PDB file of C-alpha atoms and ligand atoms in Angstrom:
ATOM      1  CA  MET A  19     -14.927   6.347  -5.268  1.00 97.00           C
ATOM      2  CA  ASN A  20     -11.720   8.156  -4.495  1.00 98.00           C
ATOM      3  CA  ILE A  21      -8.922   5.633  -4.148  1.00 98.00           C
ATOM      4  CA  LEU A  22      -5.489   6.354  -2.754  1.00 98.00           C
ATOM      5  CA  LEU A  23      -2.962   3.837  -4.048  1.00 99.00           C
ATOM      6  CA  LEU A  24       0.256   3.602  -2.020  1.00 99.00           C
ATOM      7  CA  THR A  25       3.127   1.591  -3.479  1.00 99.00           C
ATOM      8  CA  GLY A  26       6.404   0.628  -1.848  1.00 98.00           C
ATOM      9  CA  SER A  27       8.746  -0.888  -4.410  1.00 98.00           C
ATOM     10  CA  PRO A  28      11.841   0.827  -5.809  1.00 98.00           C
ATOM     11  CA  ARG A  29      11.510  -1.387  -8.901  1.00 98.00           C
ATOM     12  CA  ARG A  30       9.448   0.793 -11.162  1.00 96.00           C
ATOM     13  CA  HIS A  31       8.351  -2.105 -13.359  1.00 96.00           C
ATOM     14  CA  GLY A  32       8.576  -4.708 -10.650  1.00 98.00           C
ATOM     15  CA  ASN A  33       5.990  -7.174  -9.462  1.00 98.00           C
ATOM     16  CA  SER A  34       4.040  -5.134  -6.929  1.00 98.00           C
ATOM     17  CA  ASN A  35       4.023  -2.079  -9.181  1.00 98.00           C
ATOM     18  CA  THR A  36       2.622  -4.271 -11.962  1.00 98.00           C
ATOM     19  CA  LEU A  37      -0.203  -5.297  -9.635  1.00 98.00           C
ATOM     20  CA  ALA A  38      -0.705  -1.639  -8.767  1.00 98.00           C
ATOM     21  CA  ASP A  39      -0.852  -0.748 -12.489  1.00 98.00           C
ATOM     22  CA  PHE A  40      -3.513  -3.360 -13.205  1.00 98.00           C
ATOM     23  CA  PHE A  41      -5.481  -2.515 -10.077  1.00 98.00           C
ATOM     24  CA  ALA A  42      -5.473   1.188 -11.031  1.00 98.00           C
ATOM     25  CA  LYS A  43      -6.527   0.344 -14.585  1.00 98.00           C
ATOM     26  CA  GLY A  44      -9.486  -1.738 -13.375  1.00 98.00           C
ATOM     27  CA  ALA A  45     -10.522   0.906 -10.862  1.00 98.00           C
ATOM     28  CA  SER A  46     -10.309   3.700 -13.439  1.00 98.00           C
ATOM     29  CA  GLU A  47     -12.345   1.663 -15.922  1.00 98.00           C
ATOM     30  CA  ALA A  48     -14.996   1.260 -13.222  1.00 97.00           C
ATOM     31  CA  GLY A  49     -15.171   5.040 -12.967  1.00 98.00           C
ATOM     32  CA  HIS A  50     -13.167   5.506  -9.804  1.00 98.00           C
ATOM     33  CA  THR A  51     -10.550   8.198  -9.307  1.00 98.00           C
ATOM     34  CA  VAL A  52      -7.147   6.780  -8.436  1.00 98.00           C
ATOM     35  CA  ASN A  53      -4.490   8.942  -6.820  1.00 98.00           C
ATOM     36  CA  ARG A  54      -1.214   7.078  -6.760  1.00 98.00           C
ATOM     37  CA  PHE A  55       1.756   7.681  -4.496  1.00 99.00           C
ATOM     38  CA  ASP A  56       4.924   5.725  -5.296  1.00 98.00           C
ATOM     39  CA  ALA A  57       6.720   6.030  -1.979  1.00 98.00           C
ATOM     40  CA  ALA A  58      10.049   4.741  -3.316  1.00 98.00           C
ATOM     41  CA  PHE A  59      10.232   7.671  -5.719  1.00 98.00           C
ATOM     42  CA  ARG A  60       9.063  10.330  -3.307  1.00 98.00           C
ATOM     43  CA  ASN A  61      10.600  11.987  -0.316  1.00 98.00           C
ATOM     44  CA  VAL A  62       8.996  10.899   2.954  1.00 98.00           C
ATOM     45  CA  HIS A  63      11.023  11.361   6.092  1.00 98.00           C
ATOM     46  CA  PRO A  64      10.532   8.665   8.739  1.00 98.00           C
ATOM     47  CA  CYS A  65       8.558   9.766  11.781  1.00 98.00           C
ATOM     48  CA  THR A  66      10.922  10.871  14.531  1.00 98.00           C
ATOM     49  CA  ALA A  67       8.382  10.675  17.367  1.00 98.00           C
ATOM     50  CA  CYS A  68       8.760  14.363  18.220  1.00 98.00           C
ATOM     51  CA  ASN A  69       4.996  14.335  18.839  1.00 97.00           C
ATOM     52  CA  SER A  70       4.734  17.913  17.682  1.00 97.00           C
ATOM     53  CA  CYS A  71       1.618  16.873  15.726  1.00 97.00           C
ATOM     54  CA  GLY A  72      -0.042  15.402  18.812  1.00 96.00           C
ATOM     55  CA  MET A  73      -1.533  12.792  16.442  1.00 96.00           C
ATOM     56  CA  ASP A  74      -3.679  15.520  14.892  1.00 95.00           C
ATOM     57  CA  GLY A  75      -1.725  18.419  13.529  1.00 94.00           C
ATOM     58  CA  PRO A  76       1.005  19.640  11.258  1.00 96.00           C
ATOM     59  CA  CYS A  77       4.140  17.530  10.902  1.00 97.00           C
ATOM     60  CA  VAL A  78       7.565  19.092  11.349  1.00 98.00           C
ATOM     61  CA  PHE A  79       8.623  17.600   8.015  1.00 98.00           C
ATOM     62  CA  ALA A  80       7.506  19.500   4.909  1.00 97.00           C
ATOM     63  CA  ASP A  81       7.906  16.702   2.394  1.00 98.00           C
ATOM     64  CA  ASP A  82       5.937  14.605  -0.071  1.00 98.00           C
ATOM     65  CA  PHE A  83       3.711  13.163   2.629  1.00 98.00           C
ATOM     66  CA  ALA A  84       1.615  16.264   1.971  1.00 98.00           C
ATOM     67  CA  PHE A  85       0.188  14.407  -1.041  1.00 98.00           C
ATOM     68  CA  VAL A  86      -0.878  11.475   1.122  1.00 98.00           C
ATOM     69  CA  ARG A  87      -2.304  13.769   3.758  1.00 97.00           C
ATOM     70  CA  GLU A  88      -4.413  15.571   1.181  1.00 97.00           C
ATOM     71  CA  HIS A  89      -5.714  12.475  -0.576  1.00 98.00           C
ATOM     72  CA  ILE A  90      -6.154   9.994   2.253  1.00 98.00           C
ATOM     73  CA  LEU A  91      -8.620  12.145   4.168  1.00 96.00           C
ATOM     74  CA  LYS A  92     -11.056  12.180   1.250  1.00 96.00           C
ATOM     75  CA  ALA A  93     -10.316   8.618   0.097  1.00 98.00           C
ATOM     76  CA  ASP A  94     -13.077   6.027   0.177  1.00 98.00           C
ATOM     77  CA  ALA A  95     -10.471   3.318  -0.245  1.00 98.00           C
ATOM     78  CA  VAL A  96      -6.756   2.942   0.363  1.00 98.00           C
ATOM     79  CA  ALA A  97      -4.764   0.329  -1.546  1.00 99.00           C
ATOM     80  CA  PHE A  98      -1.322  -0.839  -0.451  1.00 99.00           C
ATOM     81  CA  ALA A  99       1.068  -2.530  -2.885  1.00 99.00           C
ATOM     82  CA  SER A 100       4.419  -3.735  -1.601  1.00 98.00           C
ATOM     83  CA  PRO A 101       7.120  -6.328  -1.986  1.00 98.00           C
ATOM     84  CA  MET A 102       7.948  -8.381   1.081  1.00 98.00           C
ATOM     85  CA  TYR A 103      11.229  -7.183   2.552  1.00 98.00           C
ATOM     86  CA  TYR A 104      12.503  -9.404   5.337  1.00 98.00           C
ATOM     87  CA  PHE A 105       8.974 -10.559   6.166  1.00 98.00           C
ATOM     88  CA  GLY A 106       7.570  -7.054   6.392  1.00 98.00           C
ATOM     89  CA  LEU A 107       6.355  -4.303   4.101  1.00 98.00           C
ATOM     90  CA  SER A 108       9.078  -2.327   2.348  1.00 98.00           C
ATOM     91  CA  SER A 109      10.510   0.434   4.522  1.00 98.00           C
ATOM     92  CA  GLN A 110       9.522   2.973   1.868  1.00 98.00           C
ATOM     93  CA  LEU A 111       5.849   2.113   2.385  1.00 98.00           C
ATOM     94  CA  LYS A 112       6.210   1.643   6.127  1.00 98.00           C
ATOM     95  CA  ALA A 113       7.597   5.181   6.417  1.00 98.00           C
ATOM     96  CA  VAL A 114       4.382   6.452   4.826  1.00 98.00           C
ATOM     97  CA  ILE A 115       2.198   4.387   7.158  1.00 98.00           C
ATOM     98  CA  ASP A 116       4.116   5.623  10.202  1.00 98.00           C
ATOM     99  CA  ARG A 117       3.432   9.173   9.113  1.00 98.00           C
ATOM    100  CA  PHE A 118      -0.315   8.416   9.435  1.00 98.00           C
ATOM    101  CA  TYR A 119       0.427   9.244  13.076  1.00 98.00           C
ATOM    102  CA  ALA A 120       0.089  12.980  12.436  1.00 98.00           C
ATOM    103  CA  ILE A 121      -3.454  12.524  11.115  1.00 97.00           C
ATOM    104  CA  SER A 122      -4.377   9.487  13.137  1.00 96.00           C
ATOM    105  CA  SER A 123      -7.441  10.968  14.754  1.00 93.00           C
ATOM    106  CA  ARG A 124      -8.887  11.840  11.341  1.00 96.00           C
ATOM    107  CA  LEU A 125      -8.218   8.419   9.827  1.00 97.00           C
ATOM    108  CA  HIS A 126     -10.687   6.566  12.028  1.00 97.00           C
ATOM    109  CA  THR A 127     -13.429   6.901   9.453  1.00 96.00           C
ATOM    110  CA  PRO A 128     -14.908   4.058   7.414  1.00 97.00           C
ATOM    111  CA  LYS A 129     -12.794   3.230   4.372  1.00 98.00           C
ATOM    112  CA  LYS A 130     -12.142   0.189   2.264  1.00 98.00           C
ATOM    113  CA  ALA A 131      -8.642  -1.214   2.019  1.00 98.00           C
ATOM    114  CA  VAL A 132      -6.785  -3.441  -0.398  1.00 98.00           C
ATOM    115  CA  LEU A 133      -3.469  -5.253  -0.004  1.00 99.00           C
ATOM    116  CA  MET A 134      -1.259  -6.365  -2.877  1.00 99.00           C
ATOM    117  CA  LEU A 135       1.862  -8.240  -1.837  1.00 98.00           C
ATOM    118  CA  THR A 136       4.559 -10.016  -3.813  1.00 98.00           C
ATOM    119  CA  TYR A 137       7.427 -12.126  -2.541  1.00 98.00           C
ATOM    120  CA  ALA A 138       9.966 -14.641  -3.751  1.00 98.00           C
ATOM    121  CA  ASP A 139       9.410 -17.632  -1.493  1.00 98.00           C
ATOM    122  CA  ASN A 140       6.405 -19.889  -1.162  1.00 97.00           C
ATOM    123  CA  SER A 141       5.512 -19.819   2.498  1.00 95.00           C
ATOM    124  CA  ARG A 142       2.272 -19.004   4.273  1.00 95.00           C
ATOM    125  CA  ARG A 143       4.286 -18.567   7.461  1.00 97.00           C
ATOM    126  CA  GLU A 144       6.353 -15.785   5.869  1.00 97.00           C
ATOM    127  CA  GLU A 145       3.184 -13.994   4.768  1.00 97.00           C
ATOM    128  CA  ALA A 146       1.728 -14.033   8.264  1.00 98.00           C
ATOM    129  CA  PRO A 147       3.493 -10.947   9.730  1.00 98.00           C
ATOM    130  CA  ILE A 148       2.348  -8.710   6.872  1.00 98.00           C
ATOM    131  CA  LEU A 149      -1.185 -10.090   6.822  1.00 98.00           C
ATOM    132  CA  THR A 150      -1.457  -9.646  10.578  1.00 98.00           C
ATOM    133  CA  HIS A 151      -0.083  -6.111  10.320  1.00 98.00           C
ATOM    134  CA  TYR A 152      -2.646  -5.295   7.645  1.00 98.00           C
ATOM    135  CA  GLU A 153      -5.519  -6.790   9.635  1.00 98.00           C
ATOM    136  CA  VAL A 154      -4.573  -5.063  12.876  1.00 98.00           C
ATOM    137  CA  LEU A 155      -4.069  -1.740  11.094  1.00 98.00           C
ATOM    138  CA  LEU A 156      -7.553  -2.045   9.603  1.00 98.00           C
ATOM    139  CA  ASP A 157      -9.047  -2.986  12.970  1.00 98.00           C
ATOM    140  CA  TYR A 158      -7.372   0.035  14.554  1.00 98.00           C
ATOM    141  CA  LEU A 159      -8.579   2.454  11.883  1.00 98.00           C
ATOM    142  CA  GLY A 160     -12.013   0.893  11.450  1.00 98.00           C
ATOM    143  CA  TRP A 161     -11.399   0.160   7.785  1.00 98.00           C
ATOM    144  CA  THR A 162     -12.796  -2.835   5.892  1.00 98.00           C
ATOM    145  CA  ASP A 163     -10.793  -5.263   3.808  1.00 98.00           C
ATOM    146  CA  ALA A 164     -12.018  -5.176   0.208  1.00 98.00           C
ATOM    147  CA  GLY A 165      -9.573  -7.749  -1.113  1.00 98.00           C
ATOM    148  CA  ARG A 166      -6.030  -9.025  -0.994  1.00 98.00           C
ATOM    149  CA  ILE A 167      -3.745 -10.306  -3.674  1.00 98.00           C
ATOM    150  CA  VAL A 168      -0.784 -12.214  -2.311  1.00 98.00           C
ATOM    151  CA  ALA A 169       1.623 -13.453  -4.962  1.00 98.00           C
ATOM    152  CA  PRO A 170       4.329 -15.886  -3.803  1.00 98.00           C
ATOM    153  CA  GLY A 171       7.133 -17.192  -6.004  1.00 98.00           C
ATOM    154  CA  MET A 172       7.869 -13.808  -7.605  1.00 98.00           C
ATOM    155  CA  TRP A 173      11.543 -12.964  -7.535  1.00 97.00           C
ATOM    156  CA  PRO A 174      12.759 -11.145 -10.674  1.00 97.00           C
ATOM    157  CA  ALA A 175      11.039  -7.939 -11.702  1.00 96.00           C
ATOM    158  CA  GLY A 176       8.488  -8.932 -14.304  1.00 94.00           C
ATOM    159  CA  ALA A 177       7.973 -12.487 -13.037  1.00 98.00           C
ATOM    160  CA  ILE A 178       4.398 -11.619 -12.217  1.00 98.00           C
ATOM    161  CA  LYS A 179       3.592 -10.900 -15.865  1.00 96.00           C
ATOM    162  CA  HIS A 180       3.657 -14.667 -16.460  1.00 94.00           C
ATOM    163  CA  SER A 181       0.993 -15.284 -13.822  1.00 98.00           C
ATOM    164  CA  SER A 182      -2.721 -14.663 -13.396  1.00 98.00           C
ATOM    165  CA  TYR A 183      -2.175 -12.117 -10.596  1.00 98.00           C
ATOM    166  CA  PRO A 184      -2.248  -8.979 -12.783  1.00 98.00           C
ATOM    167  CA  GLN A 185      -5.641 -10.065 -14.107  1.00 98.00           C
ATOM    168  CA  LYS A 186      -6.804 -10.604 -10.517  1.00 98.00           C
ATOM    169  CA  ALA A 187      -5.578  -7.113  -9.597  1.00 98.00           C
ATOM    170  CA  TRP A 188      -7.468  -5.637 -12.540  1.00 98.00           C
ATOM    171  CA  GLU A 189     -10.623  -7.501 -11.458  1.00 98.00           C
ATOM    172  CA  LEU A 190     -10.196  -6.297  -7.880  1.00 98.00           C
ATOM    173  CA  GLY A 191      -9.910  -2.692  -9.031  1.00 98.00           C
ATOM    174  CA  LYS A 192     -12.901  -3.107 -11.288  1.00 98.00           C
ATOM    175  CA  SER A 193     -15.002  -4.747  -8.562  1.00 97.00           C
ATOM    176  CA  LEU A 194     -14.578  -2.010  -5.976  1.00 96.00           C
ATOM    177  CA  GLY A 195     -17.745  -0.145  -5.298  1.00 84.00           C
TER     178      GLY A 195
HETATM  179  C1  FMN B  56      15.677  -6.152   0.538  1.00 66.11           C
HETATM  180  C2  FMN B  56      14.868  -7.317   0.065  1.00 66.11           C
HETATM  181  C3  FMN B  56      14.288  -8.157   1.003  1.00 66.11           C
HETATM  182  C4  FMN B  56      13.519  -9.235   0.576  1.00 66.11           C
HETATM  183  N1  FMN B  56      12.950 -10.055   1.522  1.00 66.11           N
HETATM  184  C5  FMN B  56      12.217 -11.122   1.120  1.00 66.11           C
HETATM  185  C6  FMN B  56      11.642 -12.008   2.068  1.00 66.11           C
HETATM  186  O1  FMN B  56      11.743 -11.821   3.274  1.00 66.11           O
HETATM  187  N2  FMN B  56      10.954 -13.087   1.614  1.00 66.11           N
HETATM  188  C7  FMN B  56      10.790 -13.314   0.276  1.00 66.11           C
HETATM  189  O2  FMN B  56      10.174 -14.310  -0.088  1.00 66.11           O
HETATM  190  N3  FMN B  56      11.287 -12.455  -0.652  1.00 66.11           N
HETATM  191  C8  FMN B  56      11.994 -11.377  -0.262  1.00 66.11           C
HETATM  192  N4  FMN B  56      12.518 -10.518  -1.196  1.00 66.11           N
HETATM  193  C9  FMN B  56      12.142 -10.690  -2.618  1.00 66.11           C
HETATM  194  C10 FMN B  56      10.991  -9.769  -3.019  1.00 66.11           C
HETATM  195  O3  FMN B  56       9.953  -9.770  -2.064  1.00 66.11           O
HETATM  196  C11 FMN B  56      10.399 -10.194  -4.372  1.00 66.11           C
HETATM  197  O4  FMN B  56      11.385 -10.175  -5.359  1.00 66.11           O
HETATM  198  C12 FMN B  56       9.236  -9.290  -4.755  1.00 66.11           C
HETATM  199  O5  FMN B  56       8.466  -9.896  -5.775  1.00 66.11           O
HETATM  200  C13 FMN B  56       9.762  -7.946  -5.236  1.00 66.11           C
HETATM  201  O6  FMN B  56       8.693  -7.134  -5.598  1.00 66.11           O
HETATM  202  P1  FMN B  56       8.919  -5.860  -6.512  1.00 66.11           P
HETATM  203  O7  FMN B  56       9.351  -6.396  -7.882  1.00 66.11           O
HETATM  204  O8  FMN B  56       7.608  -5.205  -6.533  1.00 66.11           O
HETATM  205  O9  FMN B  56       9.977  -5.028  -5.888  1.00 66.11           O
HETATM  206  C14 FMN B  56      13.313  -9.454  -0.816  1.00 66.11           C
HETATM  207  C15 FMN B  56      13.902  -8.604  -1.746  1.00 66.11           C
HETATM  208  C16 FMN B  56      14.682  -7.551  -1.323  1.00 66.11           C
HETATM  209  C17 FMN B  56      15.332  -6.647  -2.349  1.00 66.11           C
END
């Protein structure tokens, strides 16, 4: 499988990036190809709704989204890894998702999806907006959920290393097929 891994944290060795690392390791060990895009370290301009793309065409911004555009169209699976920022995905990752707009018509093809989410609190209610966003996005695109790892109680970068979540992320990557 070709897997596109999209991360959203500016903490290079933070909690969600640790999950992404383990997920990628498991997936690679299973023989999959993982193309990773760390949105917080790349240049992706937010969509400005100019509609020049018409939801299926070139974007007016020539930036690092070109990598996503190239790899998402041939991806069998797309994995999202993000911290919770004010009850949503990080804006770095959201900017990437908004830019799906320019290729929207070509994204409605069957793909698997994975969500990896970390946050500091311990509250199902706080998770709900992101989980609903993920589910509705998948419904819209016709993608299938292949697994979610939601890790509450993770505040400092590295907190997740003392939990079983990295192992779960590795297993999820390994189990994709
Ligand atoms: C700007 C910002 C907003 C945050 N918002 C929330 C929040 O709404 N709820 C929560 O539980 N934690 C929140 N946190 C904490 C992070 O979600 C938590 O530390 C997460 O594990 C960070 O993941 P990372 O290490 O991958 O960046 C926030 C942190 C930052 C910096």
